[in-house]
PDB file of C-alpha atoms in Angstrom:
ATOM      1  CA  MET A  23      11.930  -6.337  14.315  1.00  0.00           C
ATOM      2  CA  ASN A  24      13.583  -9.137  12.392  1.00  0.00           C
ATOM      3  CA  THR A  25      12.212 -12.160  10.277  1.00  0.00           C
ATOM      4  CA  LEU A  26      11.468 -14.488  12.916  1.00  0.00           C
ATOM      5  CA  LEU A  27       9.623 -11.715  15.141  1.00  0.00           C
ATOM      6  CA  LEU A  28       7.339 -10.753  12.256  1.00  0.00           C
ATOM      7  CA  LYS A  29       6.645 -14.552  11.488  1.00  0.00           C
ATOM      8  CA  THR A  30       5.475 -14.874  15.092  1.00  0.00           C
ATOM      9  CA  GLN A  31       3.253 -12.132  14.748  1.00  0.00           C
ATOM     10  CA  LEU A  32       1.705 -13.249  11.631  1.00  0.00           C
ATOM     11  CA  ASN A  33       1.185 -16.582  12.961  1.00  0.00           C
ATOM     12  CA  TRP A  34      -0.548 -14.871  16.555  1.00  0.00           C
ATOM     13  CA  ARG A  35      -2.867 -13.001  14.092  1.00  0.00           C
ATOM     14  CA  ALA A  36      -3.600 -15.979  12.085  1.00  0.00           C
ATOM     15  CA  LEU A  37      -4.161 -18.081  15.249  1.00  0.00           C
ATOM     16  CA  ARG A  38      -6.564 -15.551  16.519  1.00  0.00           C
ATOM     17  CA  CYS A  39      -8.445 -14.666  13.497  1.00  0.00           C
ATOM     18  CA  GLN A  40     -11.834 -15.941  13.328  1.00  0.00           C
ATOM     19  CA  HIS A  41     -12.440 -15.182   9.583  1.00  0.00           C
ATOM     20  CA  HIS A  42     -11.129 -17.930   7.122  1.00  0.00           C
ATOM     21  CA  LEU A  43     -10.394 -15.245   4.747  1.00  0.00           C
ATOM     22  CA  PHE A  44      -8.065 -13.233   6.512  1.00  0.00           C
ATOM     23  CA  LYS A  45      -6.649 -16.322   8.409  1.00  0.00           C
ATOM     24  CA  GLY A  46      -5.536 -17.261   4.919  1.00  0.00           C
ATOM     25  CA  TYR A  47      -4.227 -13.822   4.335  1.00  0.00           C
ATOM     26  CA  TYR A  48      -2.018 -13.592   7.145  1.00  0.00           C
ATOM     27  CA  GLN A  49      -0.661 -17.082   6.302  1.00  0.00           C
ATOM     28  CA  SER A  50       0.063 -16.513   2.617  1.00  0.00           C
ATOM     29  CA  LEU A  51       2.315 -13.545   3.971  1.00  0.00           C
ATOM     30  CA  LEU A  52       4.280 -16.253   6.035  1.00  0.00           C
ATOM     31  CA  PRO A  53       6.401 -17.484   3.502  1.00  0.00           C
ATOM     32  CA  LEU A  54       7.376 -14.118   1.832  1.00  0.00           C
ATOM     33  CA  LEU A  55       9.072 -12.720   4.737  1.00  0.00           C
ATOM     34  CA  ALA A  56      12.511 -14.588   4.274  1.00  0.00           C
ATOM     35  CA  MET A  57      12.294 -13.997   0.371  1.00  0.00           C
ATOM     36  CA  PRO A  58      14.639 -11.911  -1.556  1.00  0.00           C
ATOM     37  CA  LEU A  59      13.094  -8.343  -2.028  1.00  0.00           C
ATOM     38  CA  SER A  60      13.890  -8.666  -5.670  1.00  0.00           C
ATOM     39  CA  GLU A  61      11.675 -12.244  -6.087  1.00  0.00           C
ATOM     40  CA  ALA A  62       8.909 -11.567  -3.689  1.00  0.00           C
ATOM     41  CA  PRO A  63       5.613 -10.776  -5.425  1.00  0.00           C
ATOM     42  CA  LEU A  64       4.676  -7.404  -4.470  1.00  0.00           C
ATOM     43  CA  THR A  65       1.887  -5.042  -5.371  1.00  0.00           C
ATOM     44  CA  ALA A  66       2.137  -1.128  -5.065  1.00  0.00           C
ATOM     45  CA  MET A  67      -0.994   0.688  -4.122  1.00  0.00           C
ATOM     46  CA  ASP A  68      -2.623   4.074  -3.724  1.00  0.00           C
ATOM     47  CA  LEU A  69      -6.034   5.418  -2.761  1.00  0.00           C
ATOM     48  CA  GLU A  70      -7.913   8.567  -3.494  1.00  0.00           C
ATOM     49  CA  MET A  71     -10.211   9.440  -0.700  1.00  0.00           C
ATOM     50  CA  THR A  72     -12.552  12.287   0.220  1.00  0.00           C
ATOM     51  CA  GLY A  73     -10.485  13.245   3.304  1.00  0.00           C
ATOM     52  CA  LEU A  74      -7.844  12.268   5.645  1.00  0.00           C
ATOM     53  CA  ASN A  75      -9.993  10.637   8.223  1.00  0.00           C
ATOM     54  CA  PRO A  76     -10.632   7.037   7.915  1.00  0.00           C
ATOM     55  CA  GLN A  77     -13.598   7.281  10.707  1.00  0.00           C
ATOM     56  CA  GLN A  78     -15.591   9.708   8.575  1.00  0.00           C
ATOM     57  CA  ASP A  79     -14.002  10.169   5.220  1.00  0.00           C
ATOM     58  CA  GLN A  80     -14.390   7.309   2.214  1.00  0.00           C
ATOM     59  CA  ILE A  81     -12.243   5.598  -0.374  1.00  0.00           C
ATOM     60  CA  LEU A  82     -12.957   6.926  -4.107  1.00  0.00           C
ATOM     61  CA  SER A  83     -10.361   4.905  -5.877  1.00  0.00           C
ATOM     62  CA  ILE A  84      -7.917   2.143  -5.390  1.00  0.00           C
ATOM     63  CA  GLY A  85      -5.018   1.533  -7.880  1.00  0.00           C
ATOM     64  CA  LEU A  86      -2.839  -1.798  -7.570  1.00  0.00           C
ATOM     65  CA  VAL A  87       0.126  -2.224  -9.626  1.00  0.00           C
ATOM     66  CA  PRO A  88       2.099  -5.671  -9.310  1.00  0.00           C
ATOM     67  CA  ILE A  89       5.779  -5.910  -9.046  1.00  0.00           C
ATOM     68  CA  GLU A  90       7.137  -9.313 -10.235  1.00  0.00           C
ATOM     69  CA  ARG A  91      11.156  -9.781 -10.058  1.00  0.00           C
ATOM     70  CA  GLY A  92      11.911  -6.177 -10.431  1.00  0.00           C
ATOM     71  CA  GLU A  93       9.513  -5.448 -12.906  1.00  0.00           C
ATOM     72  CA  ILE A  94       6.140  -4.242 -13.376  1.00  0.00           C
ATOM     73  CA  PRO A  95       3.738  -5.920 -15.720  1.00  0.00           C
ATOM     74  CA  LEU A  96       1.477  -2.957 -16.690  1.00  0.00           C
ATOM     75  CA  ALA A  97      -0.944  -4.949 -18.377  1.00  0.00           C
ATOM     76  CA  ARG A  98      -2.050  -6.367 -15.039  1.00  0.00           C
ATOM     77  CA  ALA A  99      -2.144  -2.843 -13.319  1.00  0.00           C
ATOM     78  CA  GLU A 100      -5.873  -1.953 -12.232  1.00  0.00           C
ATOM     79  CA  GLN A 101      -8.107   0.809 -10.731  1.00  0.00           C
ATOM     80  CA  LYS A 102     -11.511   0.436  -9.041  1.00  0.00           C
ATOM     81  CA  LEU A 103     -13.668   3.726  -8.926  1.00  0.00           C
ATOM     82  CA  VAL A 104     -15.518   3.131  -5.470  1.00  0.00           C
ATOM     83  CA  GLN A 105     -19.185   4.403  -4.737  1.00  0.00           C
ATOM     84  CA  ILE A 106     -19.435   6.662  -1.997  1.00  0.00           C
ATOM     85  CA  ARG A 107     -22.495   8.117   0.105  1.00  0.00           C
ATOM     86  CA  GLY A 108     -23.005  11.405  -0.788  1.00  0.00           C
ATOM     87  CA  SER A 109     -21.037  13.579  -2.703  1.00  0.00           C
ATOM     88  CA  VAL A 110     -17.282  14.024  -3.251  1.00  0.00           C
ATOM     89  CA  GLY A 111     -17.680  17.747  -2.296  1.00  0.00           C
ATOM     90  CA  GLN A 112     -14.641  20.082  -2.431  1.00  0.00           C
ATOM     91  CA  SER A 113     -12.291  16.852  -2.126  1.00  0.00           C
ATOM     92  CA  ALA A 114     -12.723  16.674  -6.182  1.00  0.00           C
ATOM     93  CA  THR A 115     -10.141  19.858  -6.365  1.00  0.00           C
ATOM     94  CA  ILE A 116      -7.611  17.531  -5.054  1.00  0.00           C
ATOM     95  CA  HIS A 117      -8.346  13.957  -6.874  1.00  0.00           C
ATOM     96  CA  GLY A 118     -10.157  15.109  -9.701  1.00  0.00           C
ATOM     97  CA  ILE A 119     -13.064  12.561  -9.320  1.00  0.00           C
ATOM     98  CA  LEU A 120     -16.672  14.045  -9.769  1.00  0.00           C
ATOM     99  CA  ASP A 121     -19.991  12.551  -8.637  1.00  0.00           C
ATOM    100  CA  ASN A 122     -20.757  11.524 -12.383  1.00  0.00           C
ATOM    101  CA  HIS A 123     -17.507   9.516 -12.296  1.00  0.00           C
ATOM    102  CA  LEU A 124     -19.105   7.408 -10.049  1.00  0.00           C
ATOM    103  CA  VAL A 125     -22.315   6.015 -11.706  1.00  0.00           C
ATOM    104  CA  GLN A 126     -20.543   3.119 -12.811  1.00  0.00           C
ATOM    105  CA  ALA A 127     -18.338   2.415  -9.628  1.00  0.00           C
ATOM    106  CA  VAL A 128     -18.166  -0.475  -7.886  1.00  0.00           C
ATOM    107  CA  THR A 129     -19.597  -0.696  -4.211  1.00  0.00           C
ATOM    108  CA  ILE A 130     -16.947  -0.727  -1.425  1.00  0.00           C
ATOM    109  CA  GLU A 131     -18.091  -4.545  -0.310  1.00  0.00           C
ATOM    110  CA  GLU A 132     -16.995  -5.237  -4.237  1.00  0.00           C
ATOM    111  CA  ALA A 133     -13.866  -3.106  -3.817  1.00  0.00           C
ATOM    112  CA  MET A 134     -12.705  -4.813  -0.768  1.00  0.00           C
ATOM    113  CA  GLY A 135     -13.238  -8.391  -2.099  1.00  0.00           C
ATOM    114  CA  TRP A 136     -11.295  -7.255  -5.051  1.00  0.00           C
ATOM    115  CA  PHE A 137      -8.684  -6.000  -3.134  1.00  0.00           C
ATOM    116  CA  ILE A 138      -8.165  -8.983  -0.850  1.00  0.00           C
ATOM    117  CA  ASN A 139      -8.202 -11.364  -3.942  1.00  0.00           C
ATOM    118  CA  GLN A 140      -5.703  -9.187  -5.799  1.00  0.00           C
ATOM    119  CA  THR A 141      -3.210  -8.818  -3.076  1.00  0.00           C
ATOM    120  CA  TYR A 142      -3.497 -12.418  -1.385  1.00  0.00           C
ATOM    121  CA  GLY A 143       0.049 -13.870  -1.002  1.00  0.00           C
ATOM    122  CA  ARG A 144       1.560 -10.527  -1.970  1.00  0.00           C
ATOM    123  CA  VAL A 145       3.393  -7.863  -0.079  1.00  0.00           C
ATOM    124  CA  LEU A 146       1.746  -4.497  -0.100  1.00  0.00           C
ATOM    125  CA  VAL A 147       3.824  -1.188  -1.223  1.00  0.00           C
ATOM    126  CA  ALA A 148       2.443   2.220  -0.551  1.00  0.00           C
ATOM    127  CA  HIS A 149       3.985   6.005   0.071  1.00  0.00           C
ATOM    128  CA  HIS A 150       2.928   6.976   3.387  1.00  0.00           C
ATOM    129  CA  ALA A 151       1.339   3.359   3.591  1.00  0.00           C
ATOM    130  CA  PRO A 152      -0.202   3.986   7.137  1.00  0.00           C
ATOM    131  CA  LEU A 153      -2.905   6.246   5.818  1.00  0.00           C
ATOM    132  CA  ASP A 154      -3.918   3.841   3.027  1.00  0.00           C
ATOM    133  CA  CYS A 155      -3.687   1.048   5.419  1.00  0.00           C
ATOM    134  CA  ARG A 156      -6.045   2.673   8.131  1.00  0.00           C
ATOM    135  CA  PHE A 157      -8.801   3.510   5.663  1.00  0.00           C
ATOM    136  CA  LEU A 158      -8.793  -0.231   4.170  1.00  0.00           C
ATOM    137  CA  GLN A 159      -8.528  -1.466   7.591  1.00  0.00           C
ATOM    138  CA  GLN A 160     -11.465   0.584   8.725  1.00  0.00           C
ATOM    139  CA  ASP A 161     -13.507  -0.760   5.424  1.00  0.00           C
ATOM    140  CA  LEU A 162     -12.549  -4.269   6.176  1.00  0.00           C
ATOM    141  CA  LEU A 163     -13.615  -4.358   9.571  1.00  0.00           C
ATOM    142  CA  THR A 164     -17.109  -2.648   8.866  1.00  0.00           C
ATOM    143  CA  ILE A 165     -17.572  -5.247   6.267  1.00  0.00           C
ATOM    144  CA  TYR A 166     -16.173  -8.648   7.691  1.00  0.00           C
ATOM    145  CA  HIS A 167     -16.546  -7.381  11.112  1.00  0.00           C
ATOM    146  CA  GLN A 168     -12.923  -8.432  11.640  1.00  0.00           C
ATOM    147  CA  ALA A 169      -9.876  -6.685  11.909  1.00  0.00           C
ATOM    148  CA  LEU A 170      -7.256  -7.018   9.551  1.00  0.00           C
ATOM    149  CA  VAL A 171      -3.766  -5.709   9.855  1.00  0.00           C
ATOM    150  CA  LEU A 172      -2.170  -5.115   6.516  1.00  0.00           C
ATOM    151  CA  PRO A 173       1.766  -5.185   6.700  1.00  0.00           C
ATOM    152  CA  ALA A 174       3.193  -2.829   4.110  1.00  0.00           C
ATOM    153  CA  ILE A 175       6.639  -1.815   2.616  1.00  0.00           C
ATOM    154  CA  ASP A 176       6.384   2.170   3.133  1.00  0.00           C
ATOM    155  CA  THR A 177       8.707   3.869   0.391  1.00  0.00           C
ATOM    156  CA  LEU A 178       8.372   7.253   2.247  1.00  0.00           C
ATOM    157  CA  MET A 179       9.955   5.586   5.199  1.00  0.00           C
ATOM    158  CA  VAL A 180      12.350   3.449   3.392  1.00  0.00           C
ATOM    159  CA  GLU A 181      13.532   7.047   2.156  1.00  0.00           C
ATOM    160  CA  LYS A 182      13.392   8.839   5.484  1.00  0.00           C
ATOM    161  CA  HIS A 183      15.871   6.115   6.818  1.00  0.00           C
ATOM    162  CA  ARG A 184      18.188   6.696   3.812  1.00  0.00           C
ATOM    163  CA  LEU A 185      18.174  10.743   4.050  1.00  0.00           C
ATOM    164  CA  LEU A 186      18.782  10.448   7.645  1.00  0.00           C
ATOM    165  CA  ARG A 187      21.987   8.453   7.277  1.00  0.00           C
ATOM    166  CA  GLU A 188      23.428  11.458   4.861  1.00  0.00           C
ATOM    167  CA  HIS A 189      21.567  14.354   6.655  1.00  0.00           C
ATOM    168  CA  SER A 190      21.058  15.492  10.257  1.00  0.00           C
ATOM    169  CA  VAL A 191      17.684  17.395   9.254  1.00  0.00           C
ATOM    170  CA  ILE A 192      15.389  16.440   6.357  1.00  0.00           C
ATOM    171  CA  LYS A 193      13.821  19.491   4.528  1.00  0.00           C
ATOM    172  CA  GLU A 194       9.945  20.029   4.673  1.00  0.00           C
ATOM    173  CA  GLY A 195       8.345  18.283   1.680  1.00  0.00           C
ATOM    174  CA  SER A 196      11.490  16.261   0.646  1.00  0.00           C
ATOM    175  CA  LEU A 197       9.569  12.963   1.352  1.00  0.00           C
ATOM    176  CA  ARG A 198       6.477  13.720  -0.930  1.00  0.00           C
ATOM    177  CA  LEU A 199       6.421  11.277  -3.715  1.00  0.00           C
ATOM    178  CA  GLY A 200       7.438  13.640  -6.448  1.00  0.00           C
ATOM    179  CA  ALA A 201      10.399  14.902  -4.382  1.00  0.00           C
ATOM    180  CA  CYS A 202      11.555  11.256  -3.744  1.00  0.00           C
ATOM    181  CA  ARG A 203      11.114  10.419  -7.406  1.00  0.00           C
ATOM    182  CA  GLU A 204      13.003  13.617  -8.443  1.00  0.00           C
ATOM    183  CA  ARG A 205      16.057  12.294  -6.286  1.00  0.00           C
ATOM    184  CA  TYR A 206      16.407   9.267  -8.537  1.00  0.00           C
ATOM    185  CA  GLY A 207      16.017  10.576 -11.616  1.00  0.00           C
ATOM    186  CA  LEU A 208      12.348   9.451 -12.256  1.00  0.00           C
ATOM    187  CA  PRO A 209      10.027  11.225 -14.371  1.00  0.00           C
ATOM    188  CA  ILE A 210       7.199  13.594 -13.232  1.00  0.00           C
ATOM    189  CA  TYR A 211       3.853  12.005 -13.828  1.00  0.00           C
ATOM    190  CA  THR A 212       1.474  15.145 -14.894  1.00  0.00           C
ATOM    191  CA  ALA A 213      -1.674  12.853 -14.336  1.00  0.00           C
ATOM    192  CA  HIS A 214      -2.779  12.082 -10.776  1.00  0.00           C
ATOM    193  CA  SER A 215      -5.036   9.269 -10.084  1.00  0.00           C
ATOM    194  CA  ALA A 216      -4.696   6.265  -7.852  1.00  0.00           C
ATOM    195  CA  LEU A 217      -3.584   4.056 -10.562  1.00  0.00           C
ATOM    196  CA  THR A 218      -0.831   6.619 -11.766  1.00  0.00           C
ATOM    197  CA  ASP A 219       0.546   7.041  -7.995  1.00  0.00           C
ATOM    198  CA  ALA A 220       0.507   3.508  -7.330  1.00  0.00           C
ATOM    199  CA  LEU A 221       2.677   3.109 -10.459  1.00  0.00           C
ATOM    200  CA  ALA A 222       4.817   6.022  -9.252  1.00  0.00           C
ATOM    201  CA  CYS A 223       5.313   4.352  -5.854  1.00  0.00           C
ATOM    202  CA  GLY A 224       6.386   0.920  -7.482  1.00  0.00           C
ATOM    203  CA  GLU A 225       8.811   2.706  -9.642  1.00  0.00           C
ATOM    204  CA  LEU A 226      10.273   4.543  -6.727  1.00  0.00           C
ATOM    205  CA  LEU A 227      10.511   1.225  -4.653  1.00  0.00           C
ATOM    206  CA  LEU A 228      12.680  -0.219  -7.558  1.00  0.00           C
ATOM    207  CA  ALA A 229      14.848   2.704  -7.816  1.00  0.00           C
ATOM    208  CA  GLN A 230      15.362   2.897  -3.938  1.00  0.00           C
ATOM    209  CA  MET A 231      16.151  -0.988  -4.340  1.00  0.00           C
ATOM    210  CA  ALA A 232      18.942  -0.424  -7.235  1.00  0.00           C
ATOM    211  CA  ALA A 233      20.430   2.278  -4.869  1.00  0.00           C
ATOM    212  CA  MET A 234      20.865   0.331  -1.771  1.00  0.00           C
ATOM    213  CA  GLY A 235      23.852  -1.703  -2.999  1.00  0.00           C
ATOM    214  CA  GLY A 236      23.611  -5.607  -2.413  1.00  0.00           C
ATOM    215  CA  ALA A 237      19.792  -5.248  -2.903  1.00  0.00           C
ATOM    216  CA  ALA A 238      19.657  -9.024  -3.957  1.00  0.00           C
ATOM    217  CA  LYS A 239      20.485  -9.876  -0.268  1.00  0.00           C
ATOM    218  CA  LEU A 240      17.763  -7.581   1.253  1.00  0.00           C
ATOM    219  CA  THR A 241      14.175  -9.531   2.222  1.00  0.00           C
ATOM    220  CA  VAL A 242      10.647  -8.757   2.473  1.00  0.00           C
ATOM    221  CA  ALA A 243      11.213  -8.605   6.337  1.00  0.00           C
ATOM    222  CA  ASP A 244      14.190  -5.737   5.704  1.00  0.00           C
ATOM    223  CA  LEU A 245      11.931  -3.429   3.932  1.00  0.00           C
ATOM    224  CA  LEU A 246       9.021  -4.062   6.348  1.00  0.00           C
ATOM    225  CA  GLN A 247      11.199  -3.259   9.287  1.00  0.00           C
ATOM    226  CA  LYS A 248      12.702  -0.024   7.459  1.00  0.00           C
ATOM    227  CA  SER A 249       8.899   0.866   7.045  1.00  0.00           C
ATOM    228  CA  THR A 250       8.196   1.392  11.036  1.00  0.00           C
TER     229      THR A 250
END
């Protein structure tokens, strides 16, 4: 998948898109594909959910961390807690979010509007991106009655490609976010939240870029290709 093909796909989606907001979202990504990764505006993201099935589970929080020219401006990192239907239930043992934490949370409609606004004209980055994107796409479809495909750089897949060049077999658990960070000498974050994990993902991408050699020549399209 090269830059031309990615551009063709985005143009086709923009042309077919009936919602002006989503049409603009696709168009805002087009000039970024050929940009050097080190210069492109990126946003690392992470979600906490009540489960792993976007058809029945719900988003509890969204963390977004911008990456600008190889740096992370922490002052612009944000997290939103999201109201849900019912209770968080046993999922609280995983993410630590309790029902009373969501009293002042935003609605899913507000959260999706904020997400689109914050990531407009920026390339998404996530660890195991398909899972987060499926949840976001499901809620965006429900709210806007229009499907939106979210291209994203997947740090898990970037690391998988790197490991497969060095080893014929990848050990179980070696692609988890913490294990990937450990290979680059990045610190372990004891706190667990969407914001912390988004930061951890963003830092991992910067470490991966530094280790790639000739990272200045890598384009956004190059990394999107490694994420498939």
